Short mmCIF file of C-alpha atoms and ligand atoms in Angstrom, two decimals:
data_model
loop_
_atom_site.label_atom_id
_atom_site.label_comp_id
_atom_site.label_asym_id
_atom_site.label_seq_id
_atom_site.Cartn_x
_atom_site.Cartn_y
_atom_site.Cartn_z
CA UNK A 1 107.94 134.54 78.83
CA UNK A 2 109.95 131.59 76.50
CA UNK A 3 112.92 133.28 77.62
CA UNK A 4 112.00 132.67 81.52
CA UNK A 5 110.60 128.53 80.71
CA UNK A 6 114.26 128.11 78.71
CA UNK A 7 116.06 129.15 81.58
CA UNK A 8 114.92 126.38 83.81
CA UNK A 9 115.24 122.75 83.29
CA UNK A 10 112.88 119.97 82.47
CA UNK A 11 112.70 116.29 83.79
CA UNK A 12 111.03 113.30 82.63
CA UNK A 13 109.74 111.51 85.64
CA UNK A 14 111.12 107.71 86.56
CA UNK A 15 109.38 105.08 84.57
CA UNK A 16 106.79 103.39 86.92
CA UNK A 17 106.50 100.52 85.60
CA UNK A 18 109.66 98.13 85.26
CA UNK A 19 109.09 94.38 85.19
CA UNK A 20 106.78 91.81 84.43
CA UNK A 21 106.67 89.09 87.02
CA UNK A 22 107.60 86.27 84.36
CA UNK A 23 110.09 88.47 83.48
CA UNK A 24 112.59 87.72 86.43
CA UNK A 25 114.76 84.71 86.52
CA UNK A 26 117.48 85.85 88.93
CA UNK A 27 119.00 88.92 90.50
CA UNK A 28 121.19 89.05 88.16
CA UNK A 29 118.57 89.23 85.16
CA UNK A 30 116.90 91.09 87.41
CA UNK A 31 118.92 93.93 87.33
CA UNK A 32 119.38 94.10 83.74
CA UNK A 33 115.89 94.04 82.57
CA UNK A 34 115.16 96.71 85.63
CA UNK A 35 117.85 98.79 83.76
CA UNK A 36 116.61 97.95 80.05
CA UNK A 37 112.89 98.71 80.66
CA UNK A 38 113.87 102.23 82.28
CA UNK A 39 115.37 103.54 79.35
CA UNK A 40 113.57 101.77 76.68
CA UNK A 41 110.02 103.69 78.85
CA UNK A 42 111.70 107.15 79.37
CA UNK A 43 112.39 107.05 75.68
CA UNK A 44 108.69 105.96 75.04
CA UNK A 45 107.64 108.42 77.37
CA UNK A 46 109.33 111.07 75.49
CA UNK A 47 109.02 110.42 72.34
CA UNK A 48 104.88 110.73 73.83
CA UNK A 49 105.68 113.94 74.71
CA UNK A 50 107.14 115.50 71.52
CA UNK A 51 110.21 116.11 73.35
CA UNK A 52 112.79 113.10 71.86
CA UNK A 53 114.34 114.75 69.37
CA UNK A 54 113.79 118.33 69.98
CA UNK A 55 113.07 119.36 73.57
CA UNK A 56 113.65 123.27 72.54
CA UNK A 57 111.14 122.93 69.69
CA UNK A 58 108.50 121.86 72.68
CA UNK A 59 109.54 125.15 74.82
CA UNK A 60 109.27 127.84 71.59
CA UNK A 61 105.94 126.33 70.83
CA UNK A 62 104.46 127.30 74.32
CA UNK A 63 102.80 131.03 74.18
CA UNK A 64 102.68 131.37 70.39
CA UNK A 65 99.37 130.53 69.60
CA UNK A 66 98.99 127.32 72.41
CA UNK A 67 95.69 125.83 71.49
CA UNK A 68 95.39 124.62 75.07
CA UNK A 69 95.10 128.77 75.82
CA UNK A 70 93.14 129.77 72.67
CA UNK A 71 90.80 126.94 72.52
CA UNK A 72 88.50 127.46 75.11
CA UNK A 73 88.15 123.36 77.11
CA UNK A 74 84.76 121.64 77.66
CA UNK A 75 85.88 122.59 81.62
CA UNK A 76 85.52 125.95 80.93
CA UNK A 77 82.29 125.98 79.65
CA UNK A 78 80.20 122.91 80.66
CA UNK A 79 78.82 121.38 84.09
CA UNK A 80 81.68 119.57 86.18
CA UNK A 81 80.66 116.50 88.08
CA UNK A 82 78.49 116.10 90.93
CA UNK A 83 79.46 116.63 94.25
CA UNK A 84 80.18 113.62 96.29
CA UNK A 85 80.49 111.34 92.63
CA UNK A 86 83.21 109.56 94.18
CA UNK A 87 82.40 109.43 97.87
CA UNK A 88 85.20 108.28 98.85
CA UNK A 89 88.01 110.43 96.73
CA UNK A 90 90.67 109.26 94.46
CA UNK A 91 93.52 110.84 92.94
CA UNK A 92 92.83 111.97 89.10
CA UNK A 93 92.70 109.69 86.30
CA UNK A 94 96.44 111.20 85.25
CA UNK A 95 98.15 110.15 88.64
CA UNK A 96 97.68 106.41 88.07
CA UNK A 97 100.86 105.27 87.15
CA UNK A 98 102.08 106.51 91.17
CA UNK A 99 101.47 103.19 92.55
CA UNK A 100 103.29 101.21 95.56
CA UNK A 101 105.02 98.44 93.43
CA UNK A 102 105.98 95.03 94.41
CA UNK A 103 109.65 94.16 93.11
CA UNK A 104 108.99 90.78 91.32
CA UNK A 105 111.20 88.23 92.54
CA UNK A 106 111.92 89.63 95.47
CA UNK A 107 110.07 86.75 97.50
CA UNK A 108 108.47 83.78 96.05
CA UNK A 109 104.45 84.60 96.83
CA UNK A 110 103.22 88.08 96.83
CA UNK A 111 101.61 87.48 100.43
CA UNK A 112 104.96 87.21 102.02
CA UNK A 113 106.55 90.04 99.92
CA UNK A 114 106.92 94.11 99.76
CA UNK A 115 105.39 97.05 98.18
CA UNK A 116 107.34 100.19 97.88
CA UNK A 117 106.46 103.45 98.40
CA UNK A 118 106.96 105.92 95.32
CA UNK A 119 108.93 108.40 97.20
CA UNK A 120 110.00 110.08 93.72
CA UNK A 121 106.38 111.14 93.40
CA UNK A 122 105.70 112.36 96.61
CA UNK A 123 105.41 116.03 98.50
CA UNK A 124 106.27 117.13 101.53
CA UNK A 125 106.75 114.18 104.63
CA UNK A 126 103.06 112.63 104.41
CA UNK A 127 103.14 109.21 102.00
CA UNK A 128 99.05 109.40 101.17
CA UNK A 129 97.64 106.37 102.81
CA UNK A 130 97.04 103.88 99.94
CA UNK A 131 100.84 104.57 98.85
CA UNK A 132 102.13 103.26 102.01
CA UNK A 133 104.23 100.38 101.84
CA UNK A 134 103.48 97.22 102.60
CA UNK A 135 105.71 94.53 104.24
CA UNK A 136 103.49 91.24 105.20
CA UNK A 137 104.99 87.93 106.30
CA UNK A 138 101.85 85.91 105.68
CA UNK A 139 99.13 88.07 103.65
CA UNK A 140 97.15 90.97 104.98
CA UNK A 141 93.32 90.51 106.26
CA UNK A 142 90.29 92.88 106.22
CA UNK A 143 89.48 92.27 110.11
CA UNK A 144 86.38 92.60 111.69
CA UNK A 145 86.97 95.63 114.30
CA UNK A 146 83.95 94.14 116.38
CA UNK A 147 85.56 90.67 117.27
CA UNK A 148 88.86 91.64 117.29
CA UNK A 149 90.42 91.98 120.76
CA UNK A 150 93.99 92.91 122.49
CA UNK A 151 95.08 90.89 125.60
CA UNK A 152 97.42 92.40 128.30
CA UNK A 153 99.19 90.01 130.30
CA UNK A 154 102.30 88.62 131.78
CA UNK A 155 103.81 90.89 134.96
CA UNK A 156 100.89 92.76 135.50
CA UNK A 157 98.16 92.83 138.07
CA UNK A 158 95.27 92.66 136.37
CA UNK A 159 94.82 90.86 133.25
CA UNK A 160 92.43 92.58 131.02
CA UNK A 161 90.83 91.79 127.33
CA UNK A 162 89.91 95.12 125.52
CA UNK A 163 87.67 95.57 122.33
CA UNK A 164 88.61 98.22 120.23
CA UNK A 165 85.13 100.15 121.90
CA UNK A 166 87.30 100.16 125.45
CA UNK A 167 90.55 100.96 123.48
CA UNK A 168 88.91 104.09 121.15
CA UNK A 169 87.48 105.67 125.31
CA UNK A 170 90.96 105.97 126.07
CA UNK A 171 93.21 108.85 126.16
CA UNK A 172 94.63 108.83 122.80
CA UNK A 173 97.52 110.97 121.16
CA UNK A 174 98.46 111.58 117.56
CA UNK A 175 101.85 111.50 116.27
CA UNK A 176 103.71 111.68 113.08
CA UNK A 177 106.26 109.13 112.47
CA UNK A 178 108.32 107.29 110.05
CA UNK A 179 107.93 103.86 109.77
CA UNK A 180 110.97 101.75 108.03
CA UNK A 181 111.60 98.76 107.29
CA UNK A 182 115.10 97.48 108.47
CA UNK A 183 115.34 95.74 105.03
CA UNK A 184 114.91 98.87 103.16
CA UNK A 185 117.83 99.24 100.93
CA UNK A 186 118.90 96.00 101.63
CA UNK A 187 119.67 95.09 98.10
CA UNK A 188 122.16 97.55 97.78
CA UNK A 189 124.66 95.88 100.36
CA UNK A 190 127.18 94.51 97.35
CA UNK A 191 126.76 96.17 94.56
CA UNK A 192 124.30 98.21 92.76
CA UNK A 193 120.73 95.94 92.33
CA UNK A 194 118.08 98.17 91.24
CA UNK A 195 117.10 101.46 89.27
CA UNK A 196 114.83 104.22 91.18
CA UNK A 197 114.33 105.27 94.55
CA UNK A 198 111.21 103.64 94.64
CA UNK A 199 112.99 100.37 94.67
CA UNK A 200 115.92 101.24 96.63
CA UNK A 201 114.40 103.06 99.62
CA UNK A 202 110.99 102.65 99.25
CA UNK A 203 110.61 100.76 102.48
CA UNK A 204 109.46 103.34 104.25
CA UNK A 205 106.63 105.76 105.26
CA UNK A 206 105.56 108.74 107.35
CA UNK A 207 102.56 108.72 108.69
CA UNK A 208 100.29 110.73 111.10
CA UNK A 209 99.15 107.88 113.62
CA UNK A 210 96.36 108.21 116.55
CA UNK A 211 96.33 106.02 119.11
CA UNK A 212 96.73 105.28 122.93
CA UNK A 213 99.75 105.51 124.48
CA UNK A 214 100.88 101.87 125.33
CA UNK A 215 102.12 103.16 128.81
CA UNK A 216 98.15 103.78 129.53
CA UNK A 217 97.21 100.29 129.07
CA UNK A 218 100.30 99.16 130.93
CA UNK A 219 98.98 101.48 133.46
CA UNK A 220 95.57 100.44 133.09
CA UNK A 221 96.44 96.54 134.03
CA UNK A 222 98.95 97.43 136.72
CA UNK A 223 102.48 96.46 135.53
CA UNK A 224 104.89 95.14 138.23
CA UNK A 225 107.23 98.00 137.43
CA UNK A 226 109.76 96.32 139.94
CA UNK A 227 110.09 92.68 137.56
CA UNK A 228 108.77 93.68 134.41
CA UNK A 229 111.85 94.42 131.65
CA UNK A 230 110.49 94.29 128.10
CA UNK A 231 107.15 93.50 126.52
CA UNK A 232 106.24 91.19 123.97
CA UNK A 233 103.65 92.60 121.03
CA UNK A 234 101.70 89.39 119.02
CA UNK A 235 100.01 90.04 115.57
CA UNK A 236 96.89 88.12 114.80
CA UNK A 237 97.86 86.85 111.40
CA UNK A 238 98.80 83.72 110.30
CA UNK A 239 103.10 84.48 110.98
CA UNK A 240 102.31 85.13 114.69
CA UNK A 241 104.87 88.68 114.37
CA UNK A 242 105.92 88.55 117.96
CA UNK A 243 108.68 90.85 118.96
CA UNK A 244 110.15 92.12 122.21
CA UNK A 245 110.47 95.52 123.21
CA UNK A 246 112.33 97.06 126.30
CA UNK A 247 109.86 97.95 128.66
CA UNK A 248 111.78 101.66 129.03
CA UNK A 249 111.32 102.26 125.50
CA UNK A 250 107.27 100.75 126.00
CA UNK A 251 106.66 103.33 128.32
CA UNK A 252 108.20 106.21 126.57
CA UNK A 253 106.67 106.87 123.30
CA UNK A 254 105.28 103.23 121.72
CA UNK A 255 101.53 103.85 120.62
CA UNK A 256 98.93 101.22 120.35
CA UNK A 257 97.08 103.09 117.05
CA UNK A 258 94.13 102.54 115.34
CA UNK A 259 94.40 105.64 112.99
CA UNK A 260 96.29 106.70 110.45
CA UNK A 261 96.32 110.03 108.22
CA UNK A 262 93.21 111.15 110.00
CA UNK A 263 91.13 107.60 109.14
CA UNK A 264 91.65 104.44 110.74
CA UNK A 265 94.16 102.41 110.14
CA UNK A 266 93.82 100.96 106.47
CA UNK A 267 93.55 97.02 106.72
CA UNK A 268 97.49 96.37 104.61
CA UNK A 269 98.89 98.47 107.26
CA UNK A 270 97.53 96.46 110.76
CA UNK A 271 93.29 97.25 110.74
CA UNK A 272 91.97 97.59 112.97
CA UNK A 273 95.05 97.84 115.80
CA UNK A 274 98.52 98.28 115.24
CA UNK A 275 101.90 98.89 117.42
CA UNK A 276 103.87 102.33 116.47
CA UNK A 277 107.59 101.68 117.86
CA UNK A 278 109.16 105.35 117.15
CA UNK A 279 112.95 105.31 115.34
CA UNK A 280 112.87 101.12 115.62
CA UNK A 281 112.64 98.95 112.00
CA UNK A 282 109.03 98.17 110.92
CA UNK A 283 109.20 94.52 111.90
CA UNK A 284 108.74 95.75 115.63
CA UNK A 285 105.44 97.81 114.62
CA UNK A 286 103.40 94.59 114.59
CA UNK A 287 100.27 94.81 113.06
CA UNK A 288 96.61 93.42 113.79
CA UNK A 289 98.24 93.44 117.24
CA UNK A 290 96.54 91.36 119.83
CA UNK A 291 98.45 90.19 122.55
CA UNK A 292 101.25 92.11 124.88
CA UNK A 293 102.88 90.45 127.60
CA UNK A 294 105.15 91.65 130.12
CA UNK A 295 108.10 89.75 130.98
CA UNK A 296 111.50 89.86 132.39
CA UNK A 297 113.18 88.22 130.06
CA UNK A 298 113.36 88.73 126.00
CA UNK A 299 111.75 85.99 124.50
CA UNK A 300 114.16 85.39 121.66
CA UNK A 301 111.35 84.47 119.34
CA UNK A 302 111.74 83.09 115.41
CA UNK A 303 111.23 87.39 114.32
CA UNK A 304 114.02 87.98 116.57
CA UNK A 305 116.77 85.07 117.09
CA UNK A 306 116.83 83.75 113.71
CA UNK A 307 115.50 86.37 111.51
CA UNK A 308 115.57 90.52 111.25
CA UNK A 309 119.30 89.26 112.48
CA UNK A 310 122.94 91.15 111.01
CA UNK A 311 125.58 88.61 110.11
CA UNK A 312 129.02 90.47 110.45
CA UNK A 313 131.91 90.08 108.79
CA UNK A 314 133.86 87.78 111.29
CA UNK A 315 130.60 85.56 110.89
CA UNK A 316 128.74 86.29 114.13
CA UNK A 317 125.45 87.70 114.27
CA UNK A 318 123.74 90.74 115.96
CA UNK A 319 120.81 90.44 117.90
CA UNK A 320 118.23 92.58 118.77
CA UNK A 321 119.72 95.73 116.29
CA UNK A 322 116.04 97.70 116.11
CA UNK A 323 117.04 101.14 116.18
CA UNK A 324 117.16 103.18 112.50
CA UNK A 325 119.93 105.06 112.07
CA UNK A 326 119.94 108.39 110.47
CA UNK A 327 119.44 108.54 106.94
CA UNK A 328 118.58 110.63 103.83
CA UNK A 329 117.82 110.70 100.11
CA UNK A 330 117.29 112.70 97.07
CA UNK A 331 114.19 111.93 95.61
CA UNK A 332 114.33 113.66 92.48
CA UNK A 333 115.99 113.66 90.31
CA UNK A 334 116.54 110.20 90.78
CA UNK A 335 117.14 107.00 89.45
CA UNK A 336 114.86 106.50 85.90
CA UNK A 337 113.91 110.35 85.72
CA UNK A 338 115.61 112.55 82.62
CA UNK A 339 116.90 115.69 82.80
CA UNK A 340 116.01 117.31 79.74
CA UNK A 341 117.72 120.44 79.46
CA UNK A 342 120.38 122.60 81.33
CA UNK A 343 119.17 125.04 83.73
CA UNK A 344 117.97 125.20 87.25
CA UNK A 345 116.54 122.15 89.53
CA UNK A 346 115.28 121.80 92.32
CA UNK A 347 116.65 119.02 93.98
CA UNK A 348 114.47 117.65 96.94
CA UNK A 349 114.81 114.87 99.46
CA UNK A 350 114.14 113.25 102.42
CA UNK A 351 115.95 112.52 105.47
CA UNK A 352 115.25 110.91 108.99
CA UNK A 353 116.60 109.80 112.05
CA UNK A 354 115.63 107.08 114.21
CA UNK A 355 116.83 108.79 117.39
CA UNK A 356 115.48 112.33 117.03
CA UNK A 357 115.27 114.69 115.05
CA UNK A 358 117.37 115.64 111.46
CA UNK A 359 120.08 118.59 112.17
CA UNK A 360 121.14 119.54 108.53
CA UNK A 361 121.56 117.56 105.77
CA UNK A 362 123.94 118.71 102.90
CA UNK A 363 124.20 118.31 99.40
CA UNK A 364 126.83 117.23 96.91
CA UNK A 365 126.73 117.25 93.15
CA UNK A 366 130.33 115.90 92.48
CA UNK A 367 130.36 112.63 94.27
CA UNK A 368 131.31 113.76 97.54
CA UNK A 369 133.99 116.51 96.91
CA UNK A 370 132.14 119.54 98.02
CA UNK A 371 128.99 119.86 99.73
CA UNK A 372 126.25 122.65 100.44
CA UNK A 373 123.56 123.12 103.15
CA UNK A 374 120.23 122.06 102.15
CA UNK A 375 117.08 124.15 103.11
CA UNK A 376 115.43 122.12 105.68
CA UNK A 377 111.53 122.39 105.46
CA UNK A 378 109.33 122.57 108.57
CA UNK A 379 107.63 121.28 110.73
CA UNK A 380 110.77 119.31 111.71
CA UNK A 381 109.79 116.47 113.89
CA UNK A 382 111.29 113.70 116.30
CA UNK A 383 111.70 110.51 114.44
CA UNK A 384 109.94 111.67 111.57
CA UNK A 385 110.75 112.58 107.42
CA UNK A 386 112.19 116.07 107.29
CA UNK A 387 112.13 117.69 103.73
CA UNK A 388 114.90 118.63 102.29
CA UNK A 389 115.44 121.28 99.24
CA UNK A 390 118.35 122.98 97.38
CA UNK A 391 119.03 125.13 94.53
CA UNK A 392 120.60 123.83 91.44
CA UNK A 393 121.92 124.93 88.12
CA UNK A 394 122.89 121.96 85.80
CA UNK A 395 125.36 122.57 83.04
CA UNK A 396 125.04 119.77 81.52
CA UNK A 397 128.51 117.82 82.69
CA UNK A 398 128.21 114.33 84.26
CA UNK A 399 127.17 115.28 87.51
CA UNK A 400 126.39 112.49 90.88
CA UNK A 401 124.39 113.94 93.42
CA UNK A 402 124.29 112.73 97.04
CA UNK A 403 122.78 113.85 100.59
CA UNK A 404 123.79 113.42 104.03
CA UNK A 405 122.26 113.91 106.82
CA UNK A 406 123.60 114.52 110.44
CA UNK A 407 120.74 113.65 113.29
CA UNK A 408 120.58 116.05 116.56
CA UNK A 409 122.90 113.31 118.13
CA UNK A 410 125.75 114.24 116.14
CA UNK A 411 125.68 111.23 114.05
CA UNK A 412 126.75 111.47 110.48
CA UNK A 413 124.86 109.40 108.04
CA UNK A 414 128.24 107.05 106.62
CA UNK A 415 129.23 106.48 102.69
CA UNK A 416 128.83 102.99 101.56
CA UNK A 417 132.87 102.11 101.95
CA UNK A 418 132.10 103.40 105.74
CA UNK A 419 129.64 101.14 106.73
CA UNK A 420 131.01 98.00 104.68
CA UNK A 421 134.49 98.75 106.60
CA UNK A 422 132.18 97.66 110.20
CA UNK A 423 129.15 95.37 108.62
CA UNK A 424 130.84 93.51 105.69
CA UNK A 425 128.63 92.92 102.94
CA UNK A 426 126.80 89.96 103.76
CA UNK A 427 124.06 91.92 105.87
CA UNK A 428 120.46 92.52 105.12
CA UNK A 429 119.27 94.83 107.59
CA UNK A 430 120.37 98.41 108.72
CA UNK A 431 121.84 100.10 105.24
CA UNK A 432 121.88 103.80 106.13
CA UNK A 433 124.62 104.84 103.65
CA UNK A 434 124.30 107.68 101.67
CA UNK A 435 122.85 107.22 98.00
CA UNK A 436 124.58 108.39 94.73
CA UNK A 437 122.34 109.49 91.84
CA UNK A 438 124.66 109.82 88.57
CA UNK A 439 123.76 112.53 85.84
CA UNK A 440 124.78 111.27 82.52
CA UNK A 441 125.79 113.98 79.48
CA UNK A 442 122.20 112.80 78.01
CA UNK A 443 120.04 113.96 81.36
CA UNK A 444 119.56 110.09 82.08
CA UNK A 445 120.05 109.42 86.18
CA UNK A 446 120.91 106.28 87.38
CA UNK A 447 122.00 104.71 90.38
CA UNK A 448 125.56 104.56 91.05
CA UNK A 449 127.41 103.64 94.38
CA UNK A 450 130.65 106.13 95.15
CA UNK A 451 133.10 105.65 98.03
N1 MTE B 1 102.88 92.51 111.83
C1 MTE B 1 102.27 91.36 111.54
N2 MTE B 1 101.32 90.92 112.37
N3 MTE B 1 102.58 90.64 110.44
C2 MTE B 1 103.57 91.06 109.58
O1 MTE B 1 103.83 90.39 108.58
N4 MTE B 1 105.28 92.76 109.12
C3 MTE B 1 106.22 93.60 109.81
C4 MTE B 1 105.50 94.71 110.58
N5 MTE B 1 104.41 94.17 111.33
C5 MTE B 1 104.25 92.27 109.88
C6 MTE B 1 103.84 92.99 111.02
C7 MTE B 1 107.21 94.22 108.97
S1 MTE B 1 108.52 93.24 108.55
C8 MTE B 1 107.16 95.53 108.64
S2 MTE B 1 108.45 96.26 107.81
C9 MTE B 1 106.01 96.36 108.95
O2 MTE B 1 105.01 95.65 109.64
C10 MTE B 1 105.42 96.93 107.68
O3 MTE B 1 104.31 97.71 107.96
P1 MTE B 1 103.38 98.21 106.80
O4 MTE B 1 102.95 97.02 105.99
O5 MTE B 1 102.26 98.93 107.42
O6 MTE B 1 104.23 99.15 105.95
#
């Protein structure tokens, strides 16, 4: 039995807790402490676990004479809790450092900031709904599904107010998707800023949403298919989110949702009524949504002319640049985490396209010289995560591990050196480029950019 546990390798998960918010003076220090207090906690956490000095010591113990086998637990032989004690569930008392975290200094208030998504803790392509990012321009609101209402006007031939009562009688549909921010790894555009995956691409989510089809209440009004050209989508929160969408895209796939994960919507994410734009950047999935008009014209509004813009190296900027390109990451190991001994891993990921579905993604553990096919997990969706997994046998040599994903377009998801080469390095939006995870002699991964 030892002999089986020795064989395969150990890892201490990424530190989940990095920075105070007093802590942060600049990027710069930013960085530094980010890098500091993940090694200073995977030591602590370590040393917690017996394991700093003498990992193997840990392993020989297990099976002769483990108390936690021989000594029978109050579980085992008491009364467990009640049914329904918590009636609504939470996860277990030992799962409460996997928390969406805010990256302090990131934005000045915490109403106009981000949460990330722990993606290094998470299974399979379903982020549990209260670990779903959050991205709000002006603070989120608990609203009051009975007053709220969604207007449909513009180009159309009848007008109409819904409640959400006349919205939840429609035909609805129910669709997993991933929702990203185009800012995710937007720190990484120059140089290396921050530690775990959590931070670096933890602007995103998939999601089951359930909703109706915005084509149906398009329908339902009577759009002047022969003028109409894009739609505009209005939050009700105090940074009036108003984007434009093209009214081809508006009639293909765009949901108006009220559920997600089998519950509605929660109230961070757009409560009671939020747009679902499929493969476009999260700023387009306005939230609290209560206004669409149909136009012929894009409106060019603040969201869209000034900001969620990509300023290019000769200086210009790019408008209207919604769609997510393909892109993929290993989630563990990862940034923060330890390895602690040679032997197998399983390295896992996640990878996703913005215009269809994932092809393949492959794997590299030198940097880029020599890849292998990952195992793709099902169900493989349209603009949704896809799981990734592949075999690996450490041997204890500096090691960087990468992914890259090709989409059923063809695309191939570019190295950092690729995309700088067309975008510069001034951009914010729109970093697709694969992510290198380095394996130091010790087991400690960190983040690393290779071109
Ligand atoms: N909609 C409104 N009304 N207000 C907002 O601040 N933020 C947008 C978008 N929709 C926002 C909004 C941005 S920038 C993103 S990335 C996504 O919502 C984030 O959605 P989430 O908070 O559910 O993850």
């Amino acid at each position: 039995m030892s002999q089986e546990v020795k064989k395969s390798g150990r890892l201490v998960r990424a530190p989940e807790n990095f920075l105070a918010k007093d802590d942060v003076k600049s990027p710069a220090l930013m960085r530094r402490k980010f890098l500091a207090a993940s090694v200073s906690t995977a030591a602590t956490s370590m040393a917690a676990l017996g394991l700093a000095t003498s990992s193997r010591t840990a392993h020989a113990a297990v099976g002769a004479g483990d108390p936690n086998i021989l000594n029978l637990p109050a579980h085992s032989t008491g009364l467990g809790m009640p049914v329904a004690a918590n009636a609504y569930g939470m996860p277990s008392q030992y799962e409460k450092g996997l928390q969406r975290r805010e990256s302090p200094g990131l934005t000045r208030v915490s109403a106009a900031s981000v949460a990330f998504t722990p993606l290094q803790g998470t299974f399979g392509i379903i982020t549990p709904s209260g670990l779903h990012f959050e991205r709000h321009h002006q603070g989120w609101w608990d609203i009051d599904p009975s007053k709220h209402r969604l207007m449909v006007m513009g180009m159309v031939k009848n007008p109409k107010v819904y409640t959400m009562d006349d919205i939840m009688r429609l035909p609805s549909v129910s669709r997993i998707h991933f929702i990203e921010c185009g800012a995710n790894t937007a720190m990484e555009w120059g140089n290396v800023a921050v530690p775990t995956v959590q931070y670096s691409h933890g602007m995103i989510s998939c999601s089951e949403f359930t909703g109706v089809p915005l084509s149906v209440l398009l329908d339902d009004c009577g759009i002047d298919r022969k003028q109409a050209r894009f739609v505009l989508a209005e939050g009700a929160d105090g940074s009036s989110m108003t984007r434009t969408i093209p009214l081809d895209r508006a009639l293909d796939d765009v949901i108006v949702a009220y559920g997600m994960n089998g519950e509605m919507l929660r109230p961070e994410n757009g409560y009671p009524l939020r747009l679902v734009v499929p493969g476009i950047q999260g700023v387009s999935w306005v939230k609290w949504l209560r206004r669409i008009e149909v136009g012929d014209q894009k409106w060019a509004t603040k969201d869209e002319a000034i900001h969620y813009v990509d300023l290019m190296p000769d200086g210009m900027h790019r408008q209207y640049t919604g769609i997510q390109e393909a892109k993929s990451v290993i989630t563990t190991p990862s940034g923060g985490q330890t390895l602690l001994d040679k032997g197998f891993y399983n390295i896992s990921g996640l990878a996703w396209s913005g215009r269809g579905k994932v092809k393949r993604v492959d794997v590299s553990v030198d940097g880029g010289r020599n890849w292998r096919q990952a195992r793709l997990e099902g169900p493989i969706l349209t603009k949704a995560f896809t799981r990734f997994n592949i075999d690996w046998v450490w041997d204890g040599s500096p090691a960087v591990l990468q992914s890259r994903v090709q989409d059923e377009t063809g695309y191939v998801q570019p190295k950092i050196n690729q995309l700088r080469a067309v975008r510069g390095t001034r951009s914010i939006y729109h970093q697709n480029a694969i992510q290198s995870w380095k394996v130091a002699e010790n087991g400690e991964v960190s983040n690393v950019q290779v071109y």
